[in-house]
Short mmCIF file of C-alpha atoms in Angstrom, two decimals:
data_model
loop_
_atom_site.label_atom_id
_atom_site.label_comp_id
_atom_site.label_asym_id
_atom_site.label_seq_id
_atom_site.Cartn_x
_atom_site.Cartn_y
_atom_site.Cartn_z
CA ASN A 1276 68.62 81.37 81.36
CA PRO A 1277 68.69 85.43 80.39
CA PRO A 1278 66.07 86.43 77.58
CA GLY A 1279 68.91 86.44 74.95
CA LYS A 1280 69.98 83.66 75.31
CA VAL A 1281 66.71 81.91 75.23
CA GLN A 1282 66.96 78.66 71.77
CA ARG A 1283 64.29 78.98 68.81
CA GLU A 1284 61.94 77.37 70.07
CA PHE A 1285 60.61 78.95 73.33
CA LEU A 1286 61.32 82.53 71.55
CA ALA A 1287 58.02 81.74 69.25
CA LEU A 1288 56.23 81.62 71.90
CA GLY A 1289 56.44 84.84 73.79
CA ASP A 1290 55.58 88.49 71.28
CA GLY A 1291 59.70 88.62 71.68
CA THR A 1292 59.67 90.31 75.29
CA GLU A 1293 61.53 89.88 78.31
CA ASP A 1294 58.35 89.52 80.26
CA SER A 1295 56.65 87.35 78.61
CA ILE A 1296 59.94 85.54 77.59
CA ARG A 1297 59.84 84.96 81.65
CA ALA A 1298 56.50 84.08 81.81
CA VAL A 1299 56.43 81.21 79.42
CA GLY A 1300 59.25 79.78 81.22
CA TRP A 1301 57.81 80.37 84.06
CA GLU A 1302 54.64 78.23 82.88
CA TYR A 1303 56.67 75.58 82.14
CA TRP A 1304 57.98 75.43 85.10
CA ARG A 1305 54.99 75.68 87.53
CA GLU A 1306 53.75 72.44 84.55
CA VAL A 1307 56.91 70.18 85.65
CA THR A 1308 55.95 70.71 89.12
CA ARG A 1309 52.09 70.18 88.67
CA GLN A 1310 53.01 66.61 86.69
CA ILE A 1311 55.52 65.88 89.64
CA GLN A 1312 53.18 66.59 92.27
CA LYS A 1313 49.74 64.76 90.66
CA SER A 1314 52.36 61.80 90.33
CA ARG A 1315 53.28 60.78 93.45
CA ALA A 1316 56.65 59.67 91.95
CA ASP A 1317 59.13 58.87 94.36
CA VAL A 1318 62.12 59.34 91.38
CA VAL A 1319 61.61 61.96 89.11
CA ILE A 1320 63.81 62.00 85.62
CA LEU A 1321 63.81 65.97 83.91
CA SER A 1322 66.43 65.17 81.22
CA GLY A 1323 67.20 68.27 78.29
CA GLU A 1324 70.41 68.85 76.49
CA TYR A 1325 69.52 72.66 77.25
CA PHE A 1326 71.32 72.03 81.09
CA PHE A 1327 75.05 72.05 79.42
CA ASP A 1328 74.23 75.69 78.41
CA LEU A 1329 73.30 77.82 81.44
CA ARG A 1330 75.03 80.43 82.95
CA ASP A 1331 76.29 80.69 86.30
CA GLU A 1332 73.45 82.04 87.53
CA GLY A 1333 70.46 79.33 85.82
CA VAL A 1334 72.19 76.65 87.34
CA ILE A 1335 72.30 78.41 90.84
CA GLU A 1336 69.03 79.34 90.43
CA LEU A 1337 67.85 75.74 88.80
CA GLY A 1338 69.15 74.79 92.11
CA GLY A 1339 66.73 76.06 94.33
CA LEU A 1340 63.77 74.93 91.86
CA LEU A 1341 64.61 71.95 92.28
CA HIS A 1342 65.80 71.00 95.97
CA ASP A 1343 62.18 72.90 96.05
CA LEU A 1344 61.11 69.87 94.53
CA ALA A 1345 63.64 66.78 96.11
CA ASP A 1346 65.43 66.62 99.30
CA GLU A 1347 67.66 64.44 96.80
CA VAL A 1348 69.55 66.01 93.56
CA GLN A 1349 71.91 64.22 91.50
CA ILE A 1350 73.28 65.28 88.28
CA VAL A 1351 74.12 62.88 85.71
CA CYS A 1352 75.76 64.50 82.08
CA TYR A 1353 76.69 62.39 79.06
CA VAL A 1354 79.29 63.58 77.35
CA ARG A 1355 81.01 63.28 73.50
CA ASP A 1356 84.12 64.28 72.37
CA PRO A 1357 84.57 67.62 71.50
CA ALA A 1358 84.91 66.68 67.18
CA SER A 1359 81.83 64.83 67.80
CA TYR A 1360 80.16 67.06 68.98
CA TYR A 1361 80.92 69.48 67.00
CA VAL A 1362 78.94 67.61 63.83
CA ALA A 1363 75.99 67.05 66.09
CA GLN A 1364 75.74 70.50 66.48
CA LEU A 1365 75.79 70.97 63.29
CA GLN A 1366 73.05 68.32 62.58
CA GLN A 1367 70.68 70.86 64.62
CA GLN A 1368 72.18 74.33 63.12
CA VAL A 1369 71.50 72.61 60.13
CA LYS A 1370 67.85 71.97 60.14
CA ALA A 1371 66.67 75.38 60.80
CA SER A 1372 69.32 77.52 59.17
CA TYR A 1373 72.45 77.71 56.02
CA ALA A 1374 74.49 79.21 58.40
CA ILE A 1375 76.39 77.83 60.68
CA ARG A 1376 79.93 77.85 62.77
CA THR A 1377 82.64 77.78 61.65
CA PRO A 1378 85.07 74.95 63.73
CA GLY A 1379 87.13 78.19 64.35
CA GLN A 1380 84.30 79.58 66.02
CA PHE A 1381 83.07 76.39 68.46
CA THR A 1382 84.09 76.01 72.13
CA MET A 1383 83.19 72.82 73.86
CA ARG A 1384 83.40 74.59 77.14
CA ALA A 1385 83.05 71.29 79.20
CA GLU A 1386 85.17 72.33 81.79
CA VAL A 1387 83.34 76.08 81.95
CA CYS A 1388 79.94 74.54 82.39
CA LEU A 1389 81.06 71.16 84.29
CA SER A 1390 82.68 73.21 86.63
CA ARG A 1391 79.07 75.72 87.27
CA TYR A 1392 77.68 72.18 88.24
CA LEU A 1393 79.72 71.43 90.61
CA ASP A 1394 80.52 74.55 92.46
CA ALA A 1395 76.27 74.39 92.55
CA PHE A 1396 76.24 70.92 93.32
CA SER A 1397 79.09 69.39 94.96
CA ASP A 1398 80.05 65.85 94.81
CA CYS A 1399 76.54 65.09 93.66
CA VAL A 1400 77.52 65.46 89.48
CA THR A 1401 78.59 62.19 86.81
CA VAL A 1402 79.58 62.07 84.02
CA ARG A 1403 79.43 59.36 81.63
CA SER A 1404 80.70 59.31 77.80
CA ALA A 1405 77.45 59.53 75.91
CA HIS A 1406 79.63 57.24 72.73
CA ARG A 1407 77.84 53.85 72.01
CA SER A 1408 80.58 51.60 72.49
CA SER A 1409 80.52 52.87 75.83
CA LEU A 1410 76.73 53.02 77.52
CA VAL A 1411 74.95 49.77 77.68
CA ALA A 1412 73.31 47.80 75.29
CA GLY A 1413 74.86 50.68 73.23
CA ASP A 1414 72.26 52.79 74.27
CA ILE A 1415 71.86 56.42 76.31
CA VAL A 1416 68.69 55.75 77.61
CA SER A 1417 69.43 51.95 78.92
CA ASP A 1418 72.52 53.39 79.58
CA PHE A 1419 71.05 56.05 81.94
CA VAL A 1420 68.42 53.43 82.91
CA ARG A 1421 70.77 50.79 84.23
CA THR A 1422 73.33 52.37 86.29
CA TYR A 1423 71.63 55.27 87.57
CA ILE A 1424 67.98 53.23 88.93
CA PRO A 1425 68.96 49.62 88.43
CA ARG A 1426 65.30 48.59 89.92
CA ALA A 1427 63.48 50.48 86.44
CA SER A 1428 65.49 47.93 84.37
CA GLY A 1429 63.36 45.35 82.26
CA ASN A 1430 61.00 48.42 81.85
CA GLY A 1431 59.92 48.49 78.00
CA ALA A 1432 58.63 52.08 77.99
CA LEU A 1433 61.94 52.93 79.35
CA GLU A 1434 65.13 50.86 78.13
CA HIS A 1435 63.24 50.95 74.60
CA ALA A 1436 62.41 53.78 73.86
CA PRO A 1437 61.89 55.25 69.66
CA GLU A 1438 64.73 57.35 68.36
CA LEU A 1439 63.22 60.62 67.08
CA ASN A 1440 65.64 62.83 66.47
CA THR A 1441 66.94 61.38 63.30
CA SER A 1442 70.52 61.69 61.83
CA MET A 1443 71.47 62.78 58.18
CA SER A 1444 74.80 61.31 56.45
CA ALA A 1445 77.15 63.91 55.31
CA GLU A 1446 75.75 64.04 52.42
CA ALA A 1447 72.59 65.41 52.99
CA MET A 1448 73.88 67.84 55.47
CA CYS A 1449 75.59 69.25 52.48
CA ILE A 1450 72.63 69.36 50.32
CA VAL A 1451 69.95 70.43 52.71
CA GLN A 1452 72.58 73.28 53.29
CA SER A 1453 73.18 74.26 50.22
CA LEU A 1454 68.63 74.40 49.60
CA ARG A 1455 68.06 76.23 52.72
CA ARG A 1456 71.30 78.94 51.68
CA HIS A 1457 68.94 79.84 48.15
CA GLY A 1458 65.58 79.08 49.01
CA TRP A 1459 65.40 80.73 52.59
CA PRO A 1460 68.55 82.97 53.12
CA ASP A 1461 66.70 85.29 55.12
CA ARG A 1462 65.37 82.24 57.90
CA ASN A 1463 67.93 81.12 59.99
CA GLY A 1464 67.10 79.58 63.23
CA GLN A 1465 63.11 78.75 61.48
CA PHE A 1466 61.89 74.69 60.37
CA MET A 1467 60.24 75.09 57.25
CA LYS A 1468 58.21 72.58 55.75
CA GLY A 1469 59.45 72.39 52.21
CA SER A 1470 63.24 71.22 54.21
CA ASN A 1471 61.95 69.18 56.71
CA HIS A 1472 60.29 66.66 53.55
CA VAL A 1473 63.56 67.24 51.89
CA ILE A 1474 64.98 65.33 55.03
CA ARG A 1475 63.16 63.15 55.63
CA LEU A 1476 63.24 62.31 52.37
CA LEU A 1477 67.32 62.05 52.24
CA ASN A 1478 66.71 60.21 55.41
CA ASP A 1479 64.73 57.25 53.69
CA MET A 1480 67.33 57.08 50.89
CA SER A 1481 69.75 56.27 52.82
CA ALA A 1482 68.58 52.95 54.18
CA ARG A 1483 68.23 52.43 50.31
CA SER A 1484 71.92 54.59 48.83
CA PRO A 1485 74.58 54.00 50.10
CA GLN A 1486 75.56 57.45 52.06
CA THR A 1487 78.85 58.28 55.10
CA ASP A 1488 78.17 58.83 58.58
CA PRO A 1489 79.34 62.76 59.32
CA SER A 1490 82.37 63.25 61.15
CA LEU A 1491 85.10 65.98 59.73
CA ARG A 1492 87.88 65.72 57.79
CA PRO A 1493 90.86 64.15 59.46
CA ASP A 1494 93.22 67.53 59.78
CA ILE A 1495 90.19 69.61 61.70
CA HIS A 1496 89.14 66.77 63.56
CA ALA A 1497 93.21 67.42 64.91
CA ARG A 1498 92.59 70.65 65.22
CA PHE A 1499 89.37 69.64 67.01
CA LEU A 1500 91.65 67.81 69.70
CA ASP A 1501 94.24 70.42 70.09
CA LYS A 1502 91.59 73.86 70.37
CA HIS A 1503 90.10 71.03 73.70
CA ARG A 1504 92.70 69.08 74.87
CA GLU A 1505 92.43 71.64 77.75
CA ASP A 1506 88.65 70.04 78.44
CA LEU A 1507 89.56 66.76 77.77
CA ARG A 1508 91.73 66.51 80.79
CA PHE A 1509 89.72 68.04 82.39
CA LEU A 1510 87.40 65.15 82.04
CA ARG A 1511 90.22 62.59 82.70
CA ARG A 1512 91.53 64.59 86.04
CA GLN A 1513 87.94 65.02 87.47
CA PHE A 1514 85.67 62.52 85.90
CA ASP A 1515 88.02 60.08 85.50
CA LEU A 1516 86.66 60.13 82.05
CA ALA A 1517 88.74 59.98 78.15
CA LEU A 1518 87.07 60.58 75.52
CA THR A 1519 89.82 60.14 73.00
CA PRO A 1520 93.04 57.83 73.83
CA SER A 1521 95.33 60.29 76.26
CA ASP A 1522 98.28 60.08 73.19
CA GLU A 1523 95.72 62.10 71.49
CA ASP A 1524 96.45 64.91 74.10
CA SER A 1525 100.09 65.33 72.63
CA VAL A 1526 99.51 65.55 69.52
CA GLU A 1527 99.06 68.65 68.05
CA ALA A 1528 97.62 70.55 65.02
CA ILE A 1529 99.96 72.17 62.53
CA GLY A 1530 99.10 75.30 61.06
CA THR A 1531 95.16 75.76 60.63
CA PRO A 1532 93.39 73.81 58.25
CA PRO A 1533 92.21 75.21 55.11
CA GLY A 1534 88.30 74.75 56.24
CA TRP A 1535 88.40 76.08 60.20
CA THR A 1536 86.82 79.15 59.00
CA SER A 1537 84.60 77.71 56.19
CA GLY A 1538 81.17 77.83 57.23
CA ASP A 1539 80.34 75.58 54.17
CA LEU A 1540 79.79 71.32 54.91
CA ARG A 1541 81.90 70.68 52.34
CA GLU A 1542 85.04 72.27 53.44
CA ILE A 1543 84.29 70.82 57.00
CA LEU A 1544 83.35 67.46 55.85
CA ASP A 1545 84.86 64.57 55.01
CA VAL A 1546 82.54 63.60 52.36
CA GLU A 1547 83.06 63.65 48.36
CA ARG A 1548 82.04 66.48 46.59
CA HIS A 1549 81.08 63.33 43.72
CA ASP A 1550 79.37 61.82 46.58
CA VAL A 1551 77.09 64.78 47.11
CA ASP A 1552 76.14 65.21 43.56
CA ARG A 1553 75.01 61.25 43.25
CA VAL A 1554 72.61 62.09 46.19
CA LEU A 1555 70.79 65.20 45.15
CA PHE A 1556 70.86 63.71 41.62
CA GLU A 1557 68.69 60.30 43.65
CA LEU A 1558 66.39 63.61 45.54
CA MET A 1559 66.27 64.79 42.34
CA GLU A 1560 64.94 61.35 40.21
CA GLN A 1561 62.59 61.07 43.47
CA LEU A 1562 60.85 64.07 43.52
CA ALA A 1563 61.03 63.89 39.72
CA THR A 1564 59.01 60.71 39.38
CA SER A 1565 56.75 61.48 43.03
CA ALA A 1566 55.51 64.89 40.42
CA ALA A 1567 54.99 62.38 37.78
CA SER A 1568 52.93 60.38 38.89
#
């Protein structure tokens, strides 16, 4: 990617200049090639969600790098429907920022991104649904292993990898956004020890107290499908992949929902405010108990 489009965790490794950012990137890639050469593996898997965001020149450069490493290259992409993909993006944003992209600002761009790979890799591109109901054993790693490297099926280390990126509930997302807004309003894009601690507490609480799985309010969800109708049709036409029922493609959202331009998760997510207040009270109670003991 161009230096100005590099993700936040990599920016922190350089001194902010283009030269240092490029140096970090090339050192990462040299380490990848060293590991591959040392392993003498005949199959190598490179996995990362940021591949989806590469620009035209980035995909072309990636193709050159991969073909230097391997005789055969296969591109596999797992995609969600636009609404759940947006919610997943919100999950990541709010962990390090109170500022989020509003529903109206977000665009999945599946056709644009995947067309770049089709142009660069031709018929070596396959796309599958990332929804658990569509996955082998309901797990993306198991699905990948059994679909693309079946000879490795039964390898417990591959198929039962720990889930490190735990999802927050809708209530927890709202609480964390409020905490970031008031506690670190000028530290967007940075993970903070205090908010990380609160996120861990909220995730632990979800096992003991009922909380809501995050999803968009129905009116925003409908508007989202309407906005991404062409992306959904492209996936169905190009890859025979239906992420939503076909009749939803013909549903036209009426007007602009109130939360469409909002940056407040309480107006975007399908969650009751009294539930957010209840979970906040439980969190404060737990923090007070810990401080007193």
